[in-house]
């Protein structure tokens, strides 16, 4: 592998992915020439183009810039691309240097003090809070985020290169390429069984990740996880714990007990106990890194959140629309807890787009149980992403498992009308597919009716 500093051009296959686009932005900001392919234009790819990155949307070899040769170019790809991808095969046949996104991120972290957050849920919000805390308290930090921070409207924080914050992704065992000095594991629920086969293999992968932390490093774990490390929790005996937790004007007010002291009067504006846990994790890592503790309360107070992580699109006395990335039963349950806590007594409609046939098949009973807790449920068709359909695995099959009778299958074209007809006070739209692209139109129609 060449030294990244000596490479002039970077070409990304799947540049519109959240992790890929952060890398593309990083190399573009450091003066490299960056281009790439993605299947369809999105808000994210258009923002990359606005930053001067060339993006093409047809898988044709002729769309690769002519000046990109095998001697001056590194090709970065996502494992989600199809096996018959023409551009990918062109790069292979012409002996270009080709690396997975995780391998490139691993090379970047190798020589920089790295703070890595892993977990099947919570890692995106935690890395965003952590990057924000470090930046606001003066650290020279670069942070690769798995979501768009509302504070900077980007998934990349560039504020120097003394410390790096990365989201450690368990998909395809990507996080095993990293070199973390301080790491955290937020959760280890079964997921990605299309990759791992069985939950035990996923747990082994997390233990392998934990083993990457050097002897002079620190590993944090959510209290109760089967991995040894400094524990994190809420109102318990953890090494770092939120205590005296109250809800004050829609925000969590709490104190943080650390091994050495108590930080008082902290506020977190992100709804849900899962987000309070994310904030505790970010605070603990920042403290152990050496952030000035007297500035952390102000930094946390100013954090605005991550797009599609319990994002309020409408929030009035009579009507609420929430957009969330939840695509796993545990995440749906966390959203349910948050919405009941923040909007007690309100009638809540869940609109859910299942993500992947394999995940729907593996967790159908858990999905049915978590969705049944809402007052009403509307299901969209399964978003296939990288997968081909599986016979019998459909949203109608999932719908049949949901015990709540107030349920219905809907198509995209009828969604706004269905939401209006439900008469619910709070609407939560959840999923990791393209449901996020449906939210603006729903918001527009709801605002118009309101």
mmCIF file of N, CA and C in Angstrom, residues 18-119:
data_model
loop_
_atom_site.group_PDB
_atom_site.id
_atom_site.type_symbol
_atom_site.label_atom_id
_atom_site.label_comp_id
_atom_site.label_asym_id
_atom_site.label_seq_id
_atom_site.Cartn_x
_atom_site.Cartn_y
_atom_site.Cartn_z
ATOM 1 N N UNK A 18 -22.687 7.202 3.787
ATOM 2 C CA UNK A 18 -22.358 8.162 4.842
ATOM 3 C C UNK A 18 -20.884 8.080 5.251
ATOM 4 N N UNK A 19 -20.342 6.863 5.336
ATOM 5 C CA UNK A 19 -18.929 6.722 5.690
ATOM 6 C C UNK A 19 -18.006 7.069 4.540
ATOM 7 N N UNK A 20 -18.390 6.692 3.340
ATOM 8 C CA UNK A 20 -17.589 6.980 2.140
ATOM 9 C C UNK A 20 -17.499 8.487 1.904
ATOM 10 N N UNK A 21 -18.622 9.177 2.048
ATOM 11 C CA UNK A 21 -18.639 10.616 1.767
ATOM 12 C C UNK A 21 -17.776 11.392 2.756
ATOM 13 N N UNK A 22 -17.713 10.937 4.005
ATOM 14 C CA UNK A 22 -16.849 11.603 4.986
ATOM 15 C C UNK A 22 -15.385 11.475 4.583
ATOM 16 N N UNK A 23 -14.987 10.277 4.114
ATOM 17 C CA UNK A 23 -13.613 10.089 3.628
ATOM 18 C C UNK A 23 -13.336 10.957 2.409
ATOM 19 N N UNK A 24 -14.308 10.998 1.487
ATOM 20 C CA UNK A 24 -14.145 11.823 0.285
ATOM 21 C C UNK A 24 -13.946 13.290 0.664
ATOM 22 N N UNK A 25 -14.744 13.756 1.611
ATOM 23 C CA UNK A 25 -14.606 15.146 2.083
ATOM 24 C C UNK A 25 -13.231 15.380 2.710
ATOM 25 N N UNK A 26 -12.752 14.400 3.455
ATOM 26 C CA UNK A 26 -11.460 14.522 4.125
ATOM 27 C C UNK A 26 -10.334 14.707 3.106
ATOM 28 N N UNK A 27 -10.304 13.834 2.102
ATOM 29 C CA UNK A 27 -9.227 13.939 1.106
ATOM 30 C C UNK A 27 -9.384 15.194 0.248
ATOM 31 N N UNK A 28 -10.604 15.571 -0.044
ATOM 32 C CA UNK A 28 -10.844 16.805 -0.801
ATOM 33 C C UNK A 28 -10.340 18.017 -0.024
ATOM 34 N N UNK A 29 -10.592 18.023 1.288
ATOM 35 C CA UNK A 29 -10.168 19.145 2.131
ATOM 36 C C UNK A 29 -8.653 19.217 2.291
ATOM 37 N N UNK A 30 -7.982 18.064 2.118
ATOM 38 C CA UNK A 30 -6.518 18.063 2.242
ATOM 39 C C UNK A 30 -5.825 18.290 0.901
ATOM 40 N N UNK A 31 -6.586 18.705 -0.107
ATOM 41 C CA UNK A 31 -6.000 19.119 -1.382
ATOM 42 C C UNK A 31 -5.880 18.035 -2.431
ATOM 43 N N UNK A 32 -6.449 16.849 -2.179
ATOM 44 C CA UNK A 32 -6.403 15.782 -3.184
ATOM 45 C C UNK A 32 -7.508 15.976 -4.213
ATOM 46 N N UNK A 33 -7.352 15.337 -5.367
ATOM 47 C CA UNK A 33 -8.411 15.354 -6.380
ATOM 48 C C UNK A 33 -9.326 14.162 -6.105
ATOM 49 N N UNK A 34 -10.620 14.431 -5.960
ATOM 50 C CA UNK A 34 -11.564 13.401 -5.541
ATOM 51 C C UNK A 34 -12.732 13.331 -6.522
ATOM 52 N N UNK A 35 -13.084 12.112 -6.911
ATOM 53 C CA UNK A 35 -14.253 11.868 -7.755
ATOM 54 C C UNK A 35 -14.868 10.551 -7.325
ATOM 55 N N UNK A 36 -16.031 10.230 -7.904
ATOM 56 C CA UNK A 36 -16.638 8.963 -7.527
ATOM 57 C C UNK A 36 -17.958 8.694 -8.212
ATOM 58 N N UNK A 37 -18.437 7.485 -7.961
ATOM 59 C CA UNK A 37 -19.709 7.013 -8.536
ATOM 60 C C UNK A 37 -20.692 6.726 -7.416
ATOM 61 N N UNK A 38 -21.966 6.997 -7.689
ATOM 62 C CA UNK A 38 -23.041 6.454 -6.871
ATOM 63 C C UNK A 38 -24.258 6.216 -7.736
ATOM 64 N N UNK A 39 -25.146 5.373 -7.228
ATOM 65 C CA UNK A 39 -26.279 4.910 -8.031
ATOM 66 C C UNK A 39 -27.268 6.025 -8.353
ATOM 67 N N UNK A 40 -27.572 6.860 -7.359
ATOM 68 C CA UNK A 40 -28.571 7.914 -7.556
ATOM 69 C C UNK A 40 -28.134 9.206 -6.866
ATOM 70 N N UNK A 41 -28.559 10.350 -7.413
ATOM 71 C CA UNK A 41 -28.280 11.627 -6.743
ATOM 72 C C UNK A 41 -29.077 11.716 -5.439
ATOM 73 N N UNK A 42 -28.445 12.260 -4.413
ATOM 74 C CA UNK A 42 -29.108 12.479 -3.126
ATOM 75 C C UNK A 42 -28.688 13.845 -2.597
ATOM 76 N N UNK A 43 -29.281 14.238 -1.484
ATOM 77 C CA UNK A 43 -28.859 15.490 -0.840
ATOM 78 C C UNK A 43 -27.369 15.432 -0.540
ATOM 79 N N UNK A 44 -26.897 14.271 -0.115
ATOM 80 C CA UNK A 44 -25.485 14.122 0.249
ATOM 81 C C UNK A 44 -24.572 14.219 -0.970
ATOM 82 N N UNK A 45 -24.912 13.541 -2.067
ATOM 83 C CA UNK A 45 -24.046 13.630 -3.252
ATOM 84 C C UNK A 45 -24.052 15.038 -3.840
ATOM 85 N N UNK A 46 -25.202 15.694 -3.769
ATOM 86 C CA UNK A 46 -25.253 17.078 -4.290
ATOM 87 C C UNK A 46 -24.390 18.015 -3.444
ATOM 88 N N UNK A 47 -24.337 17.762 -2.140
ATOM 89 C CA UNK A 47 -23.479 18.591 -1.284
ATOM 90 C C UNK A 47 -22.007 18.322 -1.587
ATOM 91 N N UNK A 48 -21.661 17.070 -1.921
ATOM 92 C CA UNK A 48 -20.282 16.765 -2.320
ATOM 93 C C UNK A 48 -19.922 17.502 -3.606
ATOM 94 N N UNK A 49 -20.853 17.502 -4.556
ATOM 95 C CA UNK A 49 -20.614 18.219 -5.817
ATOM 96 C C UNK A 49 -20.421 19.714 -5.577
ATOM 97 N N UNK A 50 -21.198 20.257 -4.644
ATOM 98 C CA UNK A 50 -21.075 21.686 -4.322
ATOM 99 C C UNK A 50 -19.714 21.999 -3.710
ATOM 100 N N UNK A 51 -19.072 20.986 -3.116
ATOM 101 C CA UNK A 51 -17.737 21.171 -2.529
ATOM 102 C C UNK A 51 -16.620 20.934 -3.548
ATOM 103 N N UNK A 52 -16.996 20.672 -4.812
ATOM 104 C CA UNK A 52 -16.000 20.523 -5.869
ATOM 105 C C UNK A 52 -15.625 19.088 -6.183
ATOM 106 N N UNK A 53 -16.377 18.123 -5.656
ATOM 107 C CA UNK A 53 -16.106 16.707 -5.915
ATOM 108 C C UNK A 53 -16.949 16.251 -7.096
ATOM 109 N N UNK A 54 -16.314 15.603 -8.060
ATOM 110 C CA UNK A 54 -17.014 15.143 -9.272
ATOM 111 C C UNK A 54 -17.703 13.814 -8.987
ATOM 112 N N UNK A 55 -19.032 13.769 -9.211
ATOM 113 C CA UNK A 55 -19.804 12.548 -8.958
ATOM 114 C C UNK A 55 -20.541 12.148 -10.236
ATOM 115 N N UNK A 56 -20.440 10.867 -10.621
ATOM 116 C CA UNK A 56 -21.207 10.365 -11.760
ATOM 117 C C UNK A 56 -22.188 9.299 -11.288
ATOM 118 N N UNK A 57 -23.273 9.146 -12.052
ATOM 119 C CA UNK A 57 -24.376 8.284 -11.605
ATOM 120 C C UNK A 57 -24.680 7.142 -12.571
ATOM 121 N N UNK A 58 -23.825 6.932 -13.554
ATOM 122 C CA UNK A 58 -23.983 5.797 -14.458
ATOM 123 C C UNK A 58 -22.711 4.971 -14.421
ATOM 124 N N UNK A 59 -22.881 3.680 -14.239
ATOM 125 C CA UNK A 59 -21.735 2.781 -14.101
ATOM 126 C C UNK A 59 -21.118 2.509 -15.473
ATOM 127 N N UNK A 60 -20.407 3.499 -15.973
ATOM 128 C CA UNK A 60 -19.716 3.385 -17.261
ATOM 129 C C UNK A 60 -18.257 3.772 -17.062
ATOM 130 N N UNK A 61 -17.362 3.021 -17.679
ATOM 131 C CA UNK A 61 -15.927 3.288 -17.557
ATOM 132 C C UNK A 61 -15.583 4.682 -18.071
ATOM 133 N N UNK A 62 -16.327 5.139 -19.080
ATOM 134 C CA UNK A 62 -16.068 6.471 -19.646
ATOM 135 C C UNK A 62 -16.291 7.608 -18.669
ATOM 136 N N UNK A 63 -16.973 7.349 -17.545
ATOM 137 C CA UNK A 63 -17.207 8.401 -16.552
ATOM 138 C C UNK A 63 -16.043 8.589 -15.587
ATOM 139 N N UNK A 64 -15.062 7.689 -15.648
ATOM 140 C CA UNK A 64 -13.874 7.838 -14.797
ATOM 141 C C UNK A 64 -12.977 8.920 -15.400
ATOM 142 N N UNK A 65 -12.548 9.927 -14.627
ATOM 143 C CA UNK A 65 -11.684 10.987 -15.174
ATOM 144 C C UNK A 65 -10.447 10.402 -15.854
ATOM 145 N N UNK A 66 -10.118 10.926 -17.041
ATOM 146 C CA UNK A 66 -9.024 10.371 -17.852
ATOM 147 C C UNK A 66 -7.671 10.444 -17.157
ATOM 148 N N UNK A 67 -7.502 11.467 -16.320
ATOM 149 C CA UNK A 67 -6.189 11.641 -15.676
ATOM 150 C C UNK A 67 -5.970 10.668 -14.517
ATOM 151 N N UNK A 68 -6.973 9.852 -14.179
ATOM 152 C CA UNK A 68 -6.832 8.893 -13.096
ATOM 153 C C UNK A 68 -6.161 7.633 -13.639
ATOM 154 N N UNK A 69 -4.881 7.465 -13.364
ATOM 155 C CA UNK A 69 -4.141 6.293 -13.842
ATOM 156 C C UNK A 69 -3.832 5.365 -12.668
ATOM 157 N N UNK A 70 -3.357 4.163 -12.984
ATOM 158 C CA UNK A 70 -3.071 3.204 -11.912
ATOM 159 C C UNK A 70 -1.816 3.565 -11.119
ATOM 160 N N UNK A 71 -1.101 4.588 -11.543
ATOM 161 C CA UNK A 71 0.103 4.990 -10.814
ATOM 162 C C UNK A 71 -0.149 6.156 -9.857
ATOM 163 N N UNK A 72 -1.289 6.844 -9.995
ATOM 164 C CA UNK A 72 -1.512 8.032 -9.161
ATOM 165 C C UNK A 72 -2.862 8.035 -8.451
ATOM 166 N N UNK A 73 -3.565 6.885 -8.460
ATOM 167 C CA UNK A 73 -4.937 6.846 -7.965
ATOM 168 C C UNK A 73 -5.150 5.707 -6.972
ATOM 169 N N UNK A 74 -5.876 6.009 -5.898
ATOM 170 C CA UNK A 74 -6.358 4.970 -4.992
ATOM 171 C C UNK A 74 -7.876 4.875 -5.161
ATOM 172 N N UNK A 75 -8.344 3.668 -5.405
ATOM 173 C CA UNK A 75 -9.775 3.412 -5.540
ATOM 174 C C UNK A 75 -10.298 2.889 -4.205
ATOM 175 N N UNK A 76 -11.344 3.540 -3.704
ATOM 176 C CA UNK A 76 -11.955 3.152 -2.436
ATOM 177 C C UNK A 76 -13.363 2.658 -2.740
ATOM 178 N N UNK A 77 -13.732 1.497 -2.195
ATOM 179 C CA UNK A 77 -15.055 0.972 -2.518
ATOM 180 C C UNK A 77 -15.773 0.489 -1.264
ATOM 181 N N UNK A 78 -17.090 0.415 -1.370
ATOM 182 C CA UNK A 78 -17.914 -0.118 -0.298
ATOM 183 C C UNK A 78 -18.277 -1.561 -0.626
ATOM 184 N N UNK A 79 -18.332 -2.444 0.358
ATOM 185 C CA UNK A 79 -18.691 -3.844 0.101
ATOM 186 C C UNK A 79 -20.114 -4.003 -0.447
ATOM 187 N N UNK A 80 -20.908 -2.946 -0.388
ATOM 188 C CA UNK A 80 -22.309 -3.034 -0.834
ATOM 189 C C UNK A 80 -22.463 -2.989 -2.355
ATOM 190 N N UNK A 81 -21.377 -2.718 -3.101
ATOM 191 C CA UNK A 81 -21.523 -2.601 -4.554
ATOM 192 C C UNK A 81 -21.766 -3.983 -5.173
ATOM 193 N N UNK A 82 -22.513 -4.047 -6.289
ATOM 194 C CA UNK A 82 -22.790 -5.340 -6.920
ATOM 195 C C UNK A 82 -21.543 -5.967 -7.532
ATOM 196 N N UNK A 83 -21.566 -7.292 -7.658
ATOM 197 C CA UNK A 83 -20.390 -8.024 -8.157
ATOM 198 C C UNK A 83 -20.065 -7.702 -9.619
ATOM 199 N N UNK A 84 -21.077 -7.277 -10.391
ATOM 200 C CA UNK A 84 -20.844 -7.006 -11.815
ATOM 201 C C UNK A 84 -20.604 -5.529 -12.113
ATOM 202 N N UNK A 85 -20.168 -4.768 -11.108
ATOM 203 C CA UNK A 85 -19.953 -3.327 -11.293
ATOM 204 C C UNK A 85 -18.841 -3.073 -12.320
ATOM 205 N N UNK A 86 -19.174 -2.363 -13.400
ATOM 206 C CA UNK A 86 -18.229 -2.178 -14.517
ATOM 207 C C UNK A 86 -16.992 -1.388 -14.111
ATOM 208 N N UNK A 87 -17.198 -0.284 -13.407
ATOM 209 C CA UNK A 87 -16.051 0.537 -13.023
ATOM 210 C C UNK A 87 -15.120 -0.241 -12.090
ATOM 211 N N UNK A 88 -15.701 -0.987 -11.155
ATOM 212 C CA UNK A 88 -14.890 -1.780 -10.227
ATOM 213 C C UNK A 88 -14.036 -2.792 -10.990
ATOM 214 N N UNK A 89 -14.646 -3.474 -11.966
ATOM 215 C CA UNK A 89 -13.901 -4.468 -12.758
ATOM 216 C C UNK A 89 -12.819 -3.796 -13.611
ATOM 217 N N UNK A 90 -13.089 -2.595 -14.099
ATOM 218 C CA UNK A 90 -12.081 -1.858 -14.873
ATOM 219 C C UNK A 90 -10.849 -1.591 -13.999
ATOM 220 N N UNK A 91 -11.075 -1.158 -12.778
ATOM 221 C CA UNK A 91 -9.958 -0.859 -11.873
ATOM 222 C C UNK A 91 -9.173 -2.133 -11.533
ATOM 223 N N UNK A 92 -9.898 -3.235 -11.340
ATOM 224 C CA UNK A 92 -9.221 -4.516 -11.048
ATOM 225 C C UNK A 92 -8.387 -4.965 -12.252
ATOM 226 N N UNK A 93 -9.007 -4.934 -13.440
ATOM 227 C CA UNK A 93 -8.332 -5.409 -14.655
ATOM 228 C C UNK A 93 -7.103 -4.577 -14.998
ATOM 229 N N UNK A 94 -7.135 -3.297 -14.647
ATOM 230 C CA UNK A 94 -6.021 -2.405 -14.965
ATOM 231 C C UNK A 94 -5.076 -2.191 -13.788
ATOM 232 N N UNK A 95 -5.202 -3.072 -12.794
ATOM 233 C CA UNK A 95 -4.251 -3.148 -11.672
ATOM 234 C C UNK A 95 -4.108 -1.826 -10.900
ATOM 235 N N UNK A 96 -5.252 -1.184 -10.649
ATOM 236 C CA UNK A 96 -5.267 -0.015 -9.764
ATOM 237 C C UNK A 96 -5.119 -0.484 -8.310
ATOM 238 N N UNK A 97 -4.619 0.404 -7.457
ATOM 239 C CA UNK A 97 -4.618 0.140 -6.016
ATOM 240 C C UNK A 97 -6.059 0.293 -5.534
ATOM 241 N N UNK A 98 -6.617 -0.765 -4.949
ATOM 242 C CA UNK A 98 -8.014 -0.769 -4.532
ATOM 243 C C UNK A 98 -8.097 -1.163 -3.064
ATOM 244 N N UNK A 99 -8.842 -0.379 -2.285
ATOM 245 C CA UNK A 99 -8.994 -0.662 -0.857
ATOM 246 C C UNK A 99 -10.450 -0.464 -0.436
ATOM 247 N N UNK A 100 -10.885 -1.240 0.553
ATOM 248 C CA UNK A 100 -12.180 -0.989 1.176
ATOM 249 C C UNK A 100 -12.092 0.294 2.015
ATOM 250 N N UNK A 101 -13.259 0.902 2.217
ATOM 251 C CA UNK A 101 -13.318 2.122 3.032
ATOM 252 C C UNK A 101 -12.675 1.908 4.404
ATOM 253 N N UNK A 102 -12.966 0.766 5.026
ATOM 254 C CA UNK A 102 -12.452 0.506 6.371
ATOM 255 C C UNK A 102 -10.924 0.447 6.394
ATOM 256 N N UNK A 103 -10.340 -0.101 5.333
ATOM 257 C CA UNK A 103 -8.885 -0.203 5.274
ATOM 258 C C UNK A 103 -8.238 1.170 5.175
ATOM 259 N N UNK A 104 -8.869 2.062 4.403
ATOM 260 C CA UNK A 104 -8.334 3.422 4.253
ATOM 261 C C UNK A 104 -8.465 4.186 5.566
ATOM 262 N N UNK A 105 -9.626 4.056 6.199
ATOM 263 C CA UNK A 105 -9.815 4.714 7.494
ATOM 264 C C UNK A 105 -8.802 4.176 8.502
ATOM 265 N N UNK A 106 -8.536 2.872 8.446
ATOM 266 C CA UNK A 106 -7.540 2.276 9.326
ATOM 267 C C UNK A 106 -6.154 2.856 9.115
ATOM 268 N N UNK A 107 -5.791 3.097 7.861
ATOM 269 C CA UNK A 107 -4.481 3.701 7.562
ATOM 270 C C UNK A 107 -4.377 5.109 8.129
ATOM 271 N N UNK A 108 -5.483 5.859 8.044
ATOM 272 C CA UNK A 108 -5.471 7.238 8.556
ATOM 273 C C UNK A 108 -5.301 7.231 10.076
ATOM 274 N N UNK A 109 -5.968 6.273 10.756
ATOM 275 C CA UNK A 109 -5.925 6.268 12.226
ATOM 276 C C UNK A 109 -4.619 5.705 12.788
ATOM 277 N N UNK A 110 -3.847 5.055 11.943
ATOM 278 C CA UNK A 110 -2.673 4.328 12.427
ATOM 279 C C UNK A 110 -1.669 5.225 13.155
ATOM 280 N N UNK A 111 -1.493 6.430 12.665
ATOM 281 C CA UNK A 111 -0.459 7.298 13.217
ATOM 282 C C UNK A 111 -1.012 8.506 13.961
ATOM 283 N N UNK A 112 -2.299 8.481 14.286
ATOM 284 C CA UNK A 112 -2.923 9.582 15.021
ATOM 285 C C UNK A 112 -3.640 9.003 16.235
ATOM 286 N N UNK A 113 -3.578 9.690 17.365
ATOM 287 C CA UNK A 113 -4.273 9.252 18.575
ATOM 288 C C UNK A 113 -5.759 9.150 18.251
ATOM 289 N N UNK A 114 -6.337 7.958 18.440
ATOM 290 C CA UNK A 114 -7.679 7.691 17.923
ATOM 291 C C UNK A 114 -8.660 7.300 19.020
ATOM 292 N N UNK A 115 -9.844 7.934 18.974
ATOM 293 C CA UNK A 115 -10.962 7.622 19.855
ATOM 294 C C UNK A 115 -12.031 6.965 18.990
ATOM 295 N N UNK A 116 -12.365 5.704 19.273
ATOM 296 C CA UNK A 116 -13.275 4.948 18.408
ATOM 297 C C UNK A 116 -14.498 4.489 19.195
ATOM 298 N N UNK A 117 -15.666 4.661 18.584
ATOM 299 C CA UNK A 117 -16.925 4.262 19.224
ATOM 300 C C UNK A 117 -17.574 3.158 18.398
ATOM 301 N N UNK A 118 -17.774 2.003 19.017
ATOM 302 C CA UNK A 118 -18.404 0.858 18.358
ATOM 303 C C UNK A 118 -19.726 0.542 19.040
ATOM 304 N N UNK A 119 -20.553 -0.252 18.355
ATOM 305 C CA UNK A 119 -21.828 -0.666 18.932
ATOM 306 C C UNK A 119 -22.874 -0.830 17.850
#
